[in-house]
Amino acid sequence: MERIGIFGGTFNPPHIGHIRSALRGAEALGLDKVLLIPARQVPGKQIPADSPTPEQRLEMVRLAAAAHPVLEVSDLEVSRQGDSYTWQTLHALQERYPGAELTLMVGSDMLLSLPKWQQAERIVKAAAIAVLPRGGRQEKNLLPAGVTALESMGAKVTVAENIPCEISSTQLRRLLAFRCASEFLDPAVEDYIVKNGLYHTASDWKNLPMDRLEQVVIGLLNPNRVRHVLGCRDTAVELAKRWGADTVDAARAGMLHDVTKALDGPLQLTLCRAYGTLLDDFSKKYPKTLHALTGSLVAERIFGENKAVVSAIRHHTTGKADMNVLEAIIYVADYMEPNRDFPGVEELRALAFSDLQAALKLGLEMTLVHLKNQGSEVSPESRQALDWLKRG
Ligand code: ATP
């Protein structure tokens, strides 16, 4: 009896996490082949408007699979109009491969939602379910409940062995925009993306007017960070008016200060590697603080910003000794923009407009207390900033 794995997804774009999981799953489950089936549209999942067409996604999956004989690519869902429903796909496959044993391969993130998919009962009757771990902190806690829920519907569930590769297409699209995605892409897929200018690889984002800059940056942020960034930009402009700094630079630095914040620690390191940036020991140990550095690199190389803007972004998290007015404004605006809410924020807000250096000092001191309570180390730059302000 032929044993066939079914690996569906948006593949926007396909990455090495998809391919490695499909290959490892095939081996662990003893499958004869795995069908990679890009969806035309996923019910309940918005495919970003500036994405490639379904046909282009299909072509990229073909390129990613080409070197692996166990992987086959199917256009079943791309060529069917409307939302792609798994039960319809399974039905079509049962007709195409009569008597075959079908296994639906799903990433661990899909597990909890699967019982809510349309015709879920029918799905688990038609195919066994193989879960492919993706990694991540929550996964270990969530897996058992997901497996139990499916088993209670009568599903045959296996958790396949997988060496997780913690990348998602959403993150990869950001890396592509920042021109540092090679680590996670098959070279043929990357070539196709670049040749066709997909995922903004051919966009010129240098010196964008503010309304367009806002639109582009919002597309790169996690949605829950957008209000903060707009608040920081507007506050930075107000502070620039108050303290006689360049309001355009303030607006642009505020808009871009968190442009790489959506990348997690390991991806911050990926960007630094791709840009050839050497890191100090503190940054290697705490890659989460790296978004200030990577944001400044992206502001310079991708957005063509001037030195003042780049430097204000570079130092917005830790501060440094001898900060200029724009650097101080971005540091303080980030701390007390209207969406921030913590004890002492009102004092900081008032101080920002009456004594900028005092506000900077208060911000740094509050950070130090916070880090101490968390048991985290303080960056050398923050210490130097405080020493400078105390001397001041
Ligand atoms: P997005 O970020 O757009 O949600 P994605 O990277 O999760 O995309 P999909 O194309 O939607 O990719 O995923 C297809 C299938 O591959 C899903 O079952 C998903 O759980 C799985 N998958 C995606 N990335 C990985 C990975 N890094 N490791 C293991 N499985 C993965």
Tab-separated table of C-alpha atoms and ligand atoms in Angstrom:
chain	number	residue	atom	x	y	z
A	1	MET	CA	0.000	0.000	0.000
A	2	GLU	CA	1.364	3.380	-0.970
A	3	ARG	CA	1.978	5.707	1.963
A	4	ILE	CA	1.534	9.354	1.036
A	5	GLY	CA	2.206	12.418	3.179
A	6	ILE	CA	0.259	15.611	2.523
A	7	PHE	CA	2.040	18.819	3.414
A	8	GLY	CA	-0.119	21.873	2.786
A	9	GLY	CA	0.573	25.524	3.484
A	10	THR	CA	0.715	29.000	2.085
A	11	PHE	CA	4.413	28.758	1.238
A	12	ASN	CA	4.690	32.537	1.034
A	13	PRO	CA	7.563	31.878	0.374
A	14	PRO	CA	8.678	28.244	0.887
A	15	HIS	CA	11.652	28.041	3.268
A	16	ILE	CA	14.091	25.454	4.565
A	17	GLY	CA	11.834	24.839	7.603
A	18	HIS	CA	9.143	23.497	5.262
A	19	ILE	CA	11.508	21.338	3.235
A	20	ARG	CA	13.490	19.930	6.160
A	21	SER	CA	10.293	19.062	8.047
A	22	ALA	CA	8.776	17.373	5.016
A	23	LEU	CA	11.953	15.335	4.458
A	24	ARG	CA	12.412	14.384	8.106
A	25	GLY	CA	8.706	13.574	8.403
A	26	ALA	CA	8.893	11.342	5.323
A	27	GLU	CA	11.808	9.452	6.816
A	28	ALA	CA	10.422	9.161	10.340
A	29	LEU	CA	7.002	8.008	9.126
A	30	GLY	CA	8.305	5.721	6.367
A	31	LEU	CA	6.384	7.536	3.629
A	32	ASP	CA	6.798	6.739	-0.050
A	33	LYS	CA	6.274	10.354	-1.012
A	34	VAL	CA	5.168	13.699	0.331
A	35	LEU	CA	2.859	15.930	-1.678
A	36	LEU	CA	3.558	19.615	-1.125
A	37	ILE	CA	0.278	21.418	-1.799
A	38	PRO	CA	0.329	25.220	-1.791
A	39	ALA	CA	-3.061	26.691	-0.874
A	40	ARG	CA	-4.755	29.212	-3.148
A	41	GLN	CA	-6.351	30.954	-0.160
A	42	VAL	CA	-6.392	29.839	3.443
A	43	PRO	CA	-9.715	30.262	5.263
A	44	GLY	CA	-9.212	32.786	8.065
A	45	LYS	CA	-5.661	33.704	7.034
A	46	GLN	CA	-5.018	36.952	5.238
A	47	ILE	CA	-2.332	36.654	2.585
A	48	PRO	CA	-0.670	40.121	2.475
A	49	ALA	CA	-1.781	42.163	-0.529
A	50	ASP	CA	1.767	42.619	-1.851
A	51	SER	CA	2.369	38.830	-2.000
A	52	PRO	CA	3.201	36.879	-5.158
A	53	THR	CA	0.341	35.216	-7.041
A	54	PRO	CA	-0.721	31.659	-6.105
A	55	GLU	CA	0.914	30.484	-9.340
A	56	GLN	CA	4.213	32.111	-8.343
A	57	ARG	CA	4.037	30.462	-4.921
A	58	LEU	CA	3.424	27.138	-6.672
A	59	GLU	CA	6.460	27.709	-8.883
A	60	MET	CA	8.639	28.508	-5.857
A	61	VAL	CA	7.536	25.286	-4.145
A	62	ARG	CA	8.455	23.390	-7.323
A	63	LEU	CA	11.932	24.938	-7.229
A	64	ALA	CA	12.357	24.186	-3.509
A	65	ALA	CA	11.345	20.544	-3.993
A	66	ALA	CA	13.252	19.894	-7.212
A	67	ALA	CA	16.335	18.349	-5.615
A	68	HIS	CA	14.382	15.894	-3.432
A	69	PRO	CA	12.867	12.865	-5.193
A	70	VAL	CA	10.586	12.044	-2.231
A	71	LEU	CA	8.843	15.428	-2.566
A	72	GLU	CA	6.159	15.981	-5.200
A	73	VAL	CA	4.332	19.232	-5.791
A	74	SER	CA	0.605	19.351	-6.470
A	75	ASP	CA	-1.399	22.203	-8.002
A	76	LEU	CA	-4.649	20.770	-6.653
A	77	GLU	CA	-5.446	23.740	-4.423
A	78	VAL	CA	-3.914	26.509	-6.528
A	79	SER	CA	-6.000	25.442	-9.501
A	80	ARG	CA	-9.220	25.231	-7.467
A	81	GLN	CA	-10.934	28.625	-7.137
A	82	GLY	CA	-11.762	30.120	-3.735
A	83	ASP	CA	-10.674	29.040	-0.248
A	84	SER	CA	-8.598	25.873	-0.019
A	85	TYR	CA	-10.287	23.347	2.238
A	86	THR	CA	-8.298	20.319	3.392
A	87	TRP	CA	-11.317	17.986	3.364
A	88	GLN	CA	-11.850	18.747	-0.326
A	89	THR	CA	-8.185	18.083	-1.043
A	90	LEU	CA	-8.259	14.778	0.818
A	91	HIS	CA	-11.382	13.778	-1.077
A	92	ALA	CA	-9.658	14.496	-4.403
A	93	LEU	CA	-6.560	12.549	-3.314
A	94	GLN	CA	-8.589	9.520	-2.241
A	95	GLU	CA	-9.974	9.422	-5.785
A	96	ARG	CA	-6.600	9.939	-7.381
A	97	TYR	CA	-4.752	7.382	-5.199
A	98	PRO	CA	-7.317	4.681	-4.371
A	99	GLY	CA	-6.188	2.434	-1.525
A	100	ALA	CA	-3.271	4.664	-0.495
A	101	GLU	CA	-2.676	5.465	3.165
A	102	LEU	CA	-2.827	9.241	3.565
A	103	THR	CA	-1.048	11.135	6.351
A	104	LEU	CA	-1.735	14.807	6.872
A	105	MET	CA	1.502	16.456	8.022
A	106	VAL	CA	0.976	19.607	10.076
A	107	GLY	CA	3.279	21.915	11.968
A	108	SER	CA	2.679	21.980	15.719
A	109	ASP	CA	1.151	25.491	15.398
A	110	MET	CA	-1.706	24.015	13.317
A	111	LEU	CA	-2.552	21.334	15.845
A	112	LEU	CA	-4.797	23.372	18.112
A	113	SER	CA	-6.825	24.842	15.279
A	114	LEU	CA	-7.295	21.590	13.338
A	115	PRO	CA	-10.403	20.417	15.269
A	116	LYS	CA	-12.045	23.682	14.145
A	117	TRP	CA	-11.261	23.257	10.437
A	118	GLN	CA	-14.247	22.762	8.158
A	119	GLN	CA	-15.350	19.084	8.202
A	120	ALA	CA	-12.653	18.183	10.758
A	121	GLU	CA	-14.357	14.839	11.538
A	122	ARG	CA	-14.162	13.916	7.877
A	123	ILE	CA	-10.491	14.942	7.732
A	124	VAL	CA	-9.396	12.701	10.605
A	125	LYS	CA	-11.296	9.758	9.100
A	126	ALA	CA	-9.617	10.220	5.723
A	127	ALA	CA	-6.037	10.659	6.965
A	128	ALA	CA	-3.741	9.986	9.897
A	129	ILE	CA	-2.272	13.144	11.445
A	130	ALA	CA	1.477	13.595	11.815
A	131	VAL	CA	2.596	16.566	13.884
A	132	LEU	CA	5.927	18.162	12.991
A	133	PRO	CA	7.424	20.098	15.904
A	134	ARG	CA	8.482	23.643	14.995
A	135	GLY	CA	10.277	24.569	18.214
A	136	GLY	CA	9.512	27.600	20.339
A	137	ARG	CA	8.951	28.029	24.053
A	138	GLN	CA	5.230	27.246	24.121
A	139	GLU	CA	5.376	24.126	22.023
A	140	LYS	CA	6.131	21.555	24.734
A	141	ASN	CA	3.210	22.776	26.833
A	142	LEU	CA	0.718	22.920	23.977
A	143	LEU	CA	1.446	19.653	22.156
A	144	PRO	CA	-0.157	17.153	24.590
A	145	ALA	CA	-3.475	19.055	24.776
A	146	GLY	CA	-3.610	19.331	20.983
A	147	VAL	CA	-2.930	15.625	20.517
A	148	THR	CA	-5.581	14.670	23.106
A	149	ALA	CA	-8.194	16.900	21.455
A	150	LEU	CA	-7.608	15.237	18.091
A	151	GLU	CA	-7.543	11.730	19.528
A	152	SER	CA	-10.872	12.361	21.201
A	153	MET	CA	-12.261	12.930	17.690
A	154	GLY	CA	-10.990	9.497	16.669
A	155	ALA	CA	-7.825	10.742	14.918
A	156	LYS	CA	-4.710	8.613	14.630
A	157	VAL	CA	-1.982	11.045	15.719
A	158	THR	CA	1.806	10.713	15.706
A	159	VAL	CA	4.312	13.340	16.736
A	160	ALA	CA	7.157	12.930	14.267
A	161	GLU	CA	10.731	13.533	15.264
A	162	ASN	CA	11.937	16.837	13.914
A	163	ILE	CA	14.923	19.082	14.451
A	164	PRO	CA	13.036	22.348	14.617
A	165	CYS	CA	14.108	25.178	12.386
A	166	GLU	CA	12.502	28.236	13.928
A	167	ILE	CA	11.651	30.213	10.835
A	168	SER	CA	8.285	31.254	9.453
A	169	SER	CA	7.354	32.758	6.105
A	170	THR	CA	6.218	35.920	7.901
A	171	GLN	CA	9.703	36.445	9.359
A	172	LEU	CA	11.315	35.466	6.090
A	173	ARG	CA	9.409	38.190	4.226
A	174	ARG	CA	10.932	40.725	6.625
A	175	LEU	CA	14.407	39.260	6.098
A	176	LEU	CA	13.891	39.506	2.335
A	177	ALA	CA	12.975	43.178	2.617
A	178	PHE	CA	16.160	43.685	4.667
A	179	ARG	CA	18.141	41.670	2.052
A	180	CYS	CA	19.343	39.011	4.476
A	181	ALA	CA	17.194	35.923	3.891
A	182	SER	CA	19.689	33.626	2.103
A	183	GLU	CA	20.250	31.359	5.139
A	184	PHE	CA	16.646	30.173	4.995
A	185	LEU	CA	16.027	29.853	1.266
A	186	ASP	CA	16.881	27.314	-1.379
A	187	PRO	CA	19.204	29.180	-3.795
A	188	ALA	CA	16.854	28.482	-6.731
A	189	VAL	CA	13.930	29.978	-4.800
A	190	GLU	CA	15.984	33.015	-3.858
A	191	ASP	CA	17.022	33.453	-7.462
A	192	TYR	CA	13.396	33.344	-8.590
A	193	ILE	CA	12.387	35.872	-5.924
A	194	VAL	CA	15.141	38.285	-6.887
A	195	LYS	CA	14.636	37.886	-10.666
A	196	ASN	CA	10.934	38.635	-10.271
A	197	GLY	CA	11.457	41.371	-7.673
A	198	LEU	CA	9.131	39.572	-5.231
A	199	TYR	CA	8.829	40.537	-1.550
A	200	HIS	CA	10.191	44.040	-2.235
A	201	THR	CA	13.615	42.764	-3.251
A	202	ALA	CA	13.553	45.283	-6.119
A	203	SER	CA	11.860	48.126	-4.219
A	204	ASP	CA	13.834	51.308	-3.718
A	205	TRP	CA	12.950	52.497	-0.225
A	206	LYS	CA	15.541	55.245	-0.069
A	207	ASN	CA	14.319	58.719	0.968
A	208	LEU	CA	10.625	57.815	0.944
A	209	PRO	CA	8.147	60.617	1.678
A	210	MET	CA	6.683	60.286	5.189
A	211	ASP	CA	3.282	58.880	4.183
A	212	ARG	CA	4.918	56.120	2.124
A	213	LEU	CA	7.564	55.506	4.822
A	214	GLU	CA	4.762	55.035	7.343
A	215	GLN	CA	3.026	52.516	5.068
A	216	VAL	CA	6.206	50.508	4.435
A	217	VAL	CA	7.313	50.439	8.076
A	218	ILE	CA	3.857	49.362	9.271
A	219	GLY	CA	4.146	46.407	6.884
A	220	LEU	CA	7.360	45.329	8.625
A	221	LEU	CA	6.166	45.654	12.231
A	222	ASN	CA	4.221	43.261	14.395
A	223	PRO	CA	0.685	44.709	14.341
A	224	ASN	CA	0.729	45.196	18.121
A	225	ARG	CA	3.693	47.577	17.819
A	226	VAL	CA	2.199	49.997	15.309
A	227	ARG	CA	0.527	52.339	17.814
A	228	HIS	CA	3.711	52.611	19.834
A	229	VAL	CA	5.781	53.498	16.776
A	230	LEU	CA	3.319	56.170	15.591
A	231	GLY	CA	3.141	57.526	19.141
A	232	CYS	CA	6.922	57.665	19.334
A	233	ARG	CA	7.163	59.484	15.995
A	234	ASP	CA	4.572	62.119	16.969
A	235	THR	CA	6.107	62.625	20.408
A	236	ALA	CA	9.576	62.934	18.871
A	237	VAL	CA	8.293	65.718	16.591
A	238	GLU	CA	6.795	67.600	19.571
A	239	LEU	CA	10.041	67.263	21.505
A	240	ALA	CA	12.045	68.382	18.463
A	241	LYS	CA	9.916	71.557	18.268
A	242	ARG	CA	10.436	72.151	21.984
A	243	TRP	CA	14.195	71.614	21.928
A	244	GLY	CA	15.010	73.103	18.506
A	245	ALA	CA	15.963	69.824	16.777
A	246	ASP	CA	15.183	68.960	13.146
A	247	THR	CA	11.525	67.854	13.117
A	248	VAL	CA	11.905	65.835	9.902
A	249	ASP	CA	14.824	63.843	11.322
A	250	ALA	CA	12.866	63.338	14.537
A	251	ALA	CA	9.835	62.036	12.641
A	252	ARG	CA	11.911	59.672	10.499
A	253	ALA	CA	13.946	58.330	13.429
A	254	GLY	CA	10.756	57.833	15.457
A	255	MET	CA	9.105	56.009	12.558
A	256	LEU	CA	12.089	53.725	11.969
A	257	HIS	CA	13.393	53.165	15.502
A	258	ASP	CA	11.783	49.707	15.882
A	259	VAL	CA	11.843	48.685	12.209
A	260	THR	CA	13.639	45.377	12.983
A	261	LYS	CA	12.001	44.771	16.362
A	262	ALA	CA	9.772	41.995	14.989
A	263	LEU	CA	12.840	39.826	14.406
A	264	ASP	CA	13.574	37.539	17.355
A	265	GLY	CA	17.053	37.205	18.904
A	266	PRO	CA	18.442	34.575	16.515
A	267	LEU	CA	17.202	36.543	13.485
A	268	GLN	CA	18.854	39.695	14.828
A	269	LEU	CA	22.087	37.698	14.668
A	270	THR	CA	21.213	36.523	11.146
A	271	LEU	CA	20.931	40.153	10.018
A	272	CYS	CA	24.264	41.046	11.612
A	273	ARG	CA	25.952	38.071	9.945
A	274	ALA	CA	24.498	38.979	6.548
A	275	TYR	CA	25.604	42.620	6.926
A	276	GLY	CA	29.077	41.586	8.144
A	277	THR	CA	28.621	43.431	11.437
A	278	LEU	CA	30.915	42.430	14.289
A	279	LEU	CA	29.295	42.242	17.705
A	280	ASP	CA	30.530	42.976	21.205
A	281	ASP	CA	30.179	40.366	23.973
A	282	PHE	CA	27.129	42.017	25.543
A	283	SER	CA	25.192	41.977	22.263
A	284	LYS	CA	26.082	38.346	21.617
A	285	LYS	CA	24.805	37.451	25.069
A	286	TYR	CA	21.627	39.590	24.842
A	287	PRO	CA	20.626	39.560	21.169
A	288	LYS	CA	17.215	41.009	22.098
A	289	THR	CA	18.819	44.407	22.631
A	290	LEU	CA	20.227	44.237	19.115
A	291	HIS	CA	17.217	45.768	17.377
A	292	ALA	CA	18.652	49.254	17.969
A	293	LEU	CA	21.820	48.323	16.080
A	294	THR	CA	20.051	46.351	13.346
A	295	GLY	CA	17.390	49.069	13.032
A	296	SER	CA	20.127	51.645	12.443
A	297	LEU	CA	21.783	49.422	9.808
A	298	VAL	CA	18.479	48.962	7.993
A	299	ALA	CA	17.702	52.697	8.260
A	300	GLU	CA	21.035	53.451	6.610
A	301	ARG	CA	21.234	50.725	3.961
A	302	ILE	CA	17.618	50.086	3.046
A	303	PHE	CA	16.012	53.471	3.757
A	304	GLY	CA	19.021	55.707	2.974
A	305	GLU	CA	18.570	57.813	6.116
A	306	ASN	CA	21.112	60.466	7.141
A	307	LYS	CA	23.737	60.085	9.877
A	308	ALA	CA	21.695	61.930	12.523
A	309	VAL	CA	18.675	59.658	12.064
A	310	VAL	CA	20.826	56.508	11.949
A	311	SER	CA	22.646	57.449	15.133
A	312	ALA	CA	19.430	58.281	17.017
A	313	ILE	CA	18.057	54.837	16.152
A	314	ARG	CA	21.377	53.173	17.035
A	315	HIS	CA	21.310	54.457	20.621
A	316	HIS	CA	17.590	54.511	21.407
A	317	THR	CA	17.583	51.449	23.693
A	318	THR	CA	20.727	51.776	25.779
A	319	GLY	CA	21.702	55.429	25.402
A	320	LYS	CA	25.428	56.309	25.417
A	321	ALA	CA	27.785	58.981	26.700
A	322	ASP	CA	27.626	62.416	24.998
A	323	MET	CA	24.204	62.001	23.436
A	324	ASN	CA	23.102	64.804	21.125
A	325	VAL	CA	19.636	66.383	21.246
A	326	LEU	CA	18.057	64.134	18.598
A	327	GLU	CA	19.461	60.987	20.242
A	328	ALA	CA	18.073	62.104	23.596
A	329	ILE	CA	14.691	62.926	22.025
A	330	ILE	CA	14.269	59.471	20.477
A	331	TYR	CA	15.370	57.736	23.686
A	332	VAL	CA	12.895	59.738	25.762
A	333	ALA	CA	10.029	59.645	23.212
A	334	ASP	CA	10.323	55.862	23.027
A	335	TYR	CA	10.002	55.745	26.815
A	336	MET	CA	7.060	58.089	27.391
A	337	GLU	CA	4.965	58.254	24.197
A	338	PRO	CA	1.217	58.261	24.954
A	339	ASN	CA	0.768	54.475	24.762
A	340	ARG	CA	3.302	53.817	27.531
A	341	ASP	CA	1.815	53.172	30.938
A	342	PHE	CA	3.897	52.516	34.057
A	343	PRO	CA	4.363	54.149	37.466
A	344	GLY	CA	6.309	57.382	36.991
A	345	VAL	CA	5.473	57.879	33.307
A	346	GLU	CA	3.632	61.175	33.975
A	347	GLU	CA	6.671	62.605	35.740
A	348	LEU	CA	8.847	61.541	32.832
A	349	ARG	CA	6.407	63.121	30.332
A	350	ALA	CA	6.464	66.454	32.141
A	351	LEU	CA	10.236	66.385	32.544
A	352	ALA	CA	10.764	65.666	28.823
A	353	PHE	CA	9.378	69.119	28.011
A	354	SER	CA	11.001	70.994	30.904
A	355	ASP	CA	14.476	69.400	31.162
A	356	LEU	CA	15.454	66.883	28.472
A	357	GLN	CA	18.697	65.778	30.154
A	358	ALA	CA	16.878	65.160	33.441
A	359	ALA	CA	14.276	63.082	31.570
A	360	LEU	CA	17.038	61.079	29.914
A	361	LYS	CA	18.657	60.457	33.297
A	362	LEU	CA	15.357	59.418	34.863
A	363	GLY	CA	14.681	57.011	31.985
A	364	LEU	CA	18.109	55.418	32.317
A	365	GLU	CA	17.762	55.112	36.096
A	366	MET	CA	14.352	53.485	35.791
A	367	THR	CA	15.760	51.017	33.267
A	368	LEU	CA	18.596	50.121	35.603
A	369	VAL	CA	16.171	49.404	38.448
A	370	HIS	CA	14.003	47.323	36.121
A	371	LEU	CA	16.986	45.288	34.882
A	372	LYS	CA	18.214	44.769	38.435
A	373	ASN	CA	14.781	43.467	39.500
A	374	GLN	CA	14.826	41.082	36.552
A	375	GLY	CA	18.338	39.922	37.373
A	376	SER	CA	19.575	41.079	33.943
A	377	GLU	CA	22.861	42.722	33.144
A	378	VAL	CA	23.111	46.419	32.288
A	379	SER	CA	24.769	47.267	28.974
A	380	PRO	CA	28.089	49.123	29.235
A	381	GLU	CA	26.618	51.905	27.060
A	382	SER	CA	23.850	52.615	29.594
A	383	ARG	CA	26.403	52.826	32.416
A	384	GLN	CA	28.528	55.218	30.381
A	385	ALA	CA	25.435	57.314	29.630
A	386	LEU	CA	24.591	57.624	33.311
A	387	ASP	CA	28.178	58.475	34.281
A	388	TRP	CA	28.153	61.215	31.642
A	389	LEU	CA	24.831	62.630	32.884
A	390	LYS	CA	25.970	62.558	36.517
A	391	ARG	CA	29.161	64.435	35.595
A	392	GLY	CA	27.051	66.846	33.573
B	1	ATP	P1	3.323	32.122	7.866
B	1	ATP	O1	4.424	32.778	8.621
B	1	ATP	O2	2.909	32.876	6.642
B	1	ATP	O3	2.173	31.704	8.749
B	1	ATP	P2	4.584	29.491	7.785
B	1	ATP	O4	6.045	29.624	7.713
B	1	ATP	O5	3.960	29.085	9.064
B	1	ATP	O6	3.897	30.796	7.220
B	1	ATP	P3	2.970	27.883	5.983
B	1	ATP	O7	3.306	27.854	4.554
B	1	ATP	O8	1.695	28.458	6.350
B	1	ATP	O9	4.268	28.519	6.617
B	1	ATP	O10	3.121	26.453	6.635
B	1	ATP	C1	2.900	25.249	5.980
B	1	ATP	C2	3.078	24.123	6.943
B	1	ATP	O11	4.441	24.049	7.306
B	1	ATP	C3	2.290	24.266	8.235
B	1	ATP	O12	1.832	23.010	8.673
B	1	ATP	C4	3.329	24.806	9.176
B	1	ATP	O13	3.016	24.514	10.504
B	1	ATP	C5	4.575	24.096	8.682
B	1	ATP	N1	5.806	24.836	8.961
B	1	ATP	C6	6.079	26.105	8.621
B	1	ATP	N2	7.307	26.465	9.042
B	1	ATP	C7	7.832	25.402	9.659
B	1	ATP	C8	9.075	25.159	10.327
B	1	ATP	N3	10.009	26.109	10.434
B	1	ATP	N4	9.280	23.934	10.868
B	1	ATP	C9	8.310	23.005	10.798
B	1	ATP	N5	7.135	23.152	10.165
B	1	ATP	C10	6.865	24.341	9.616
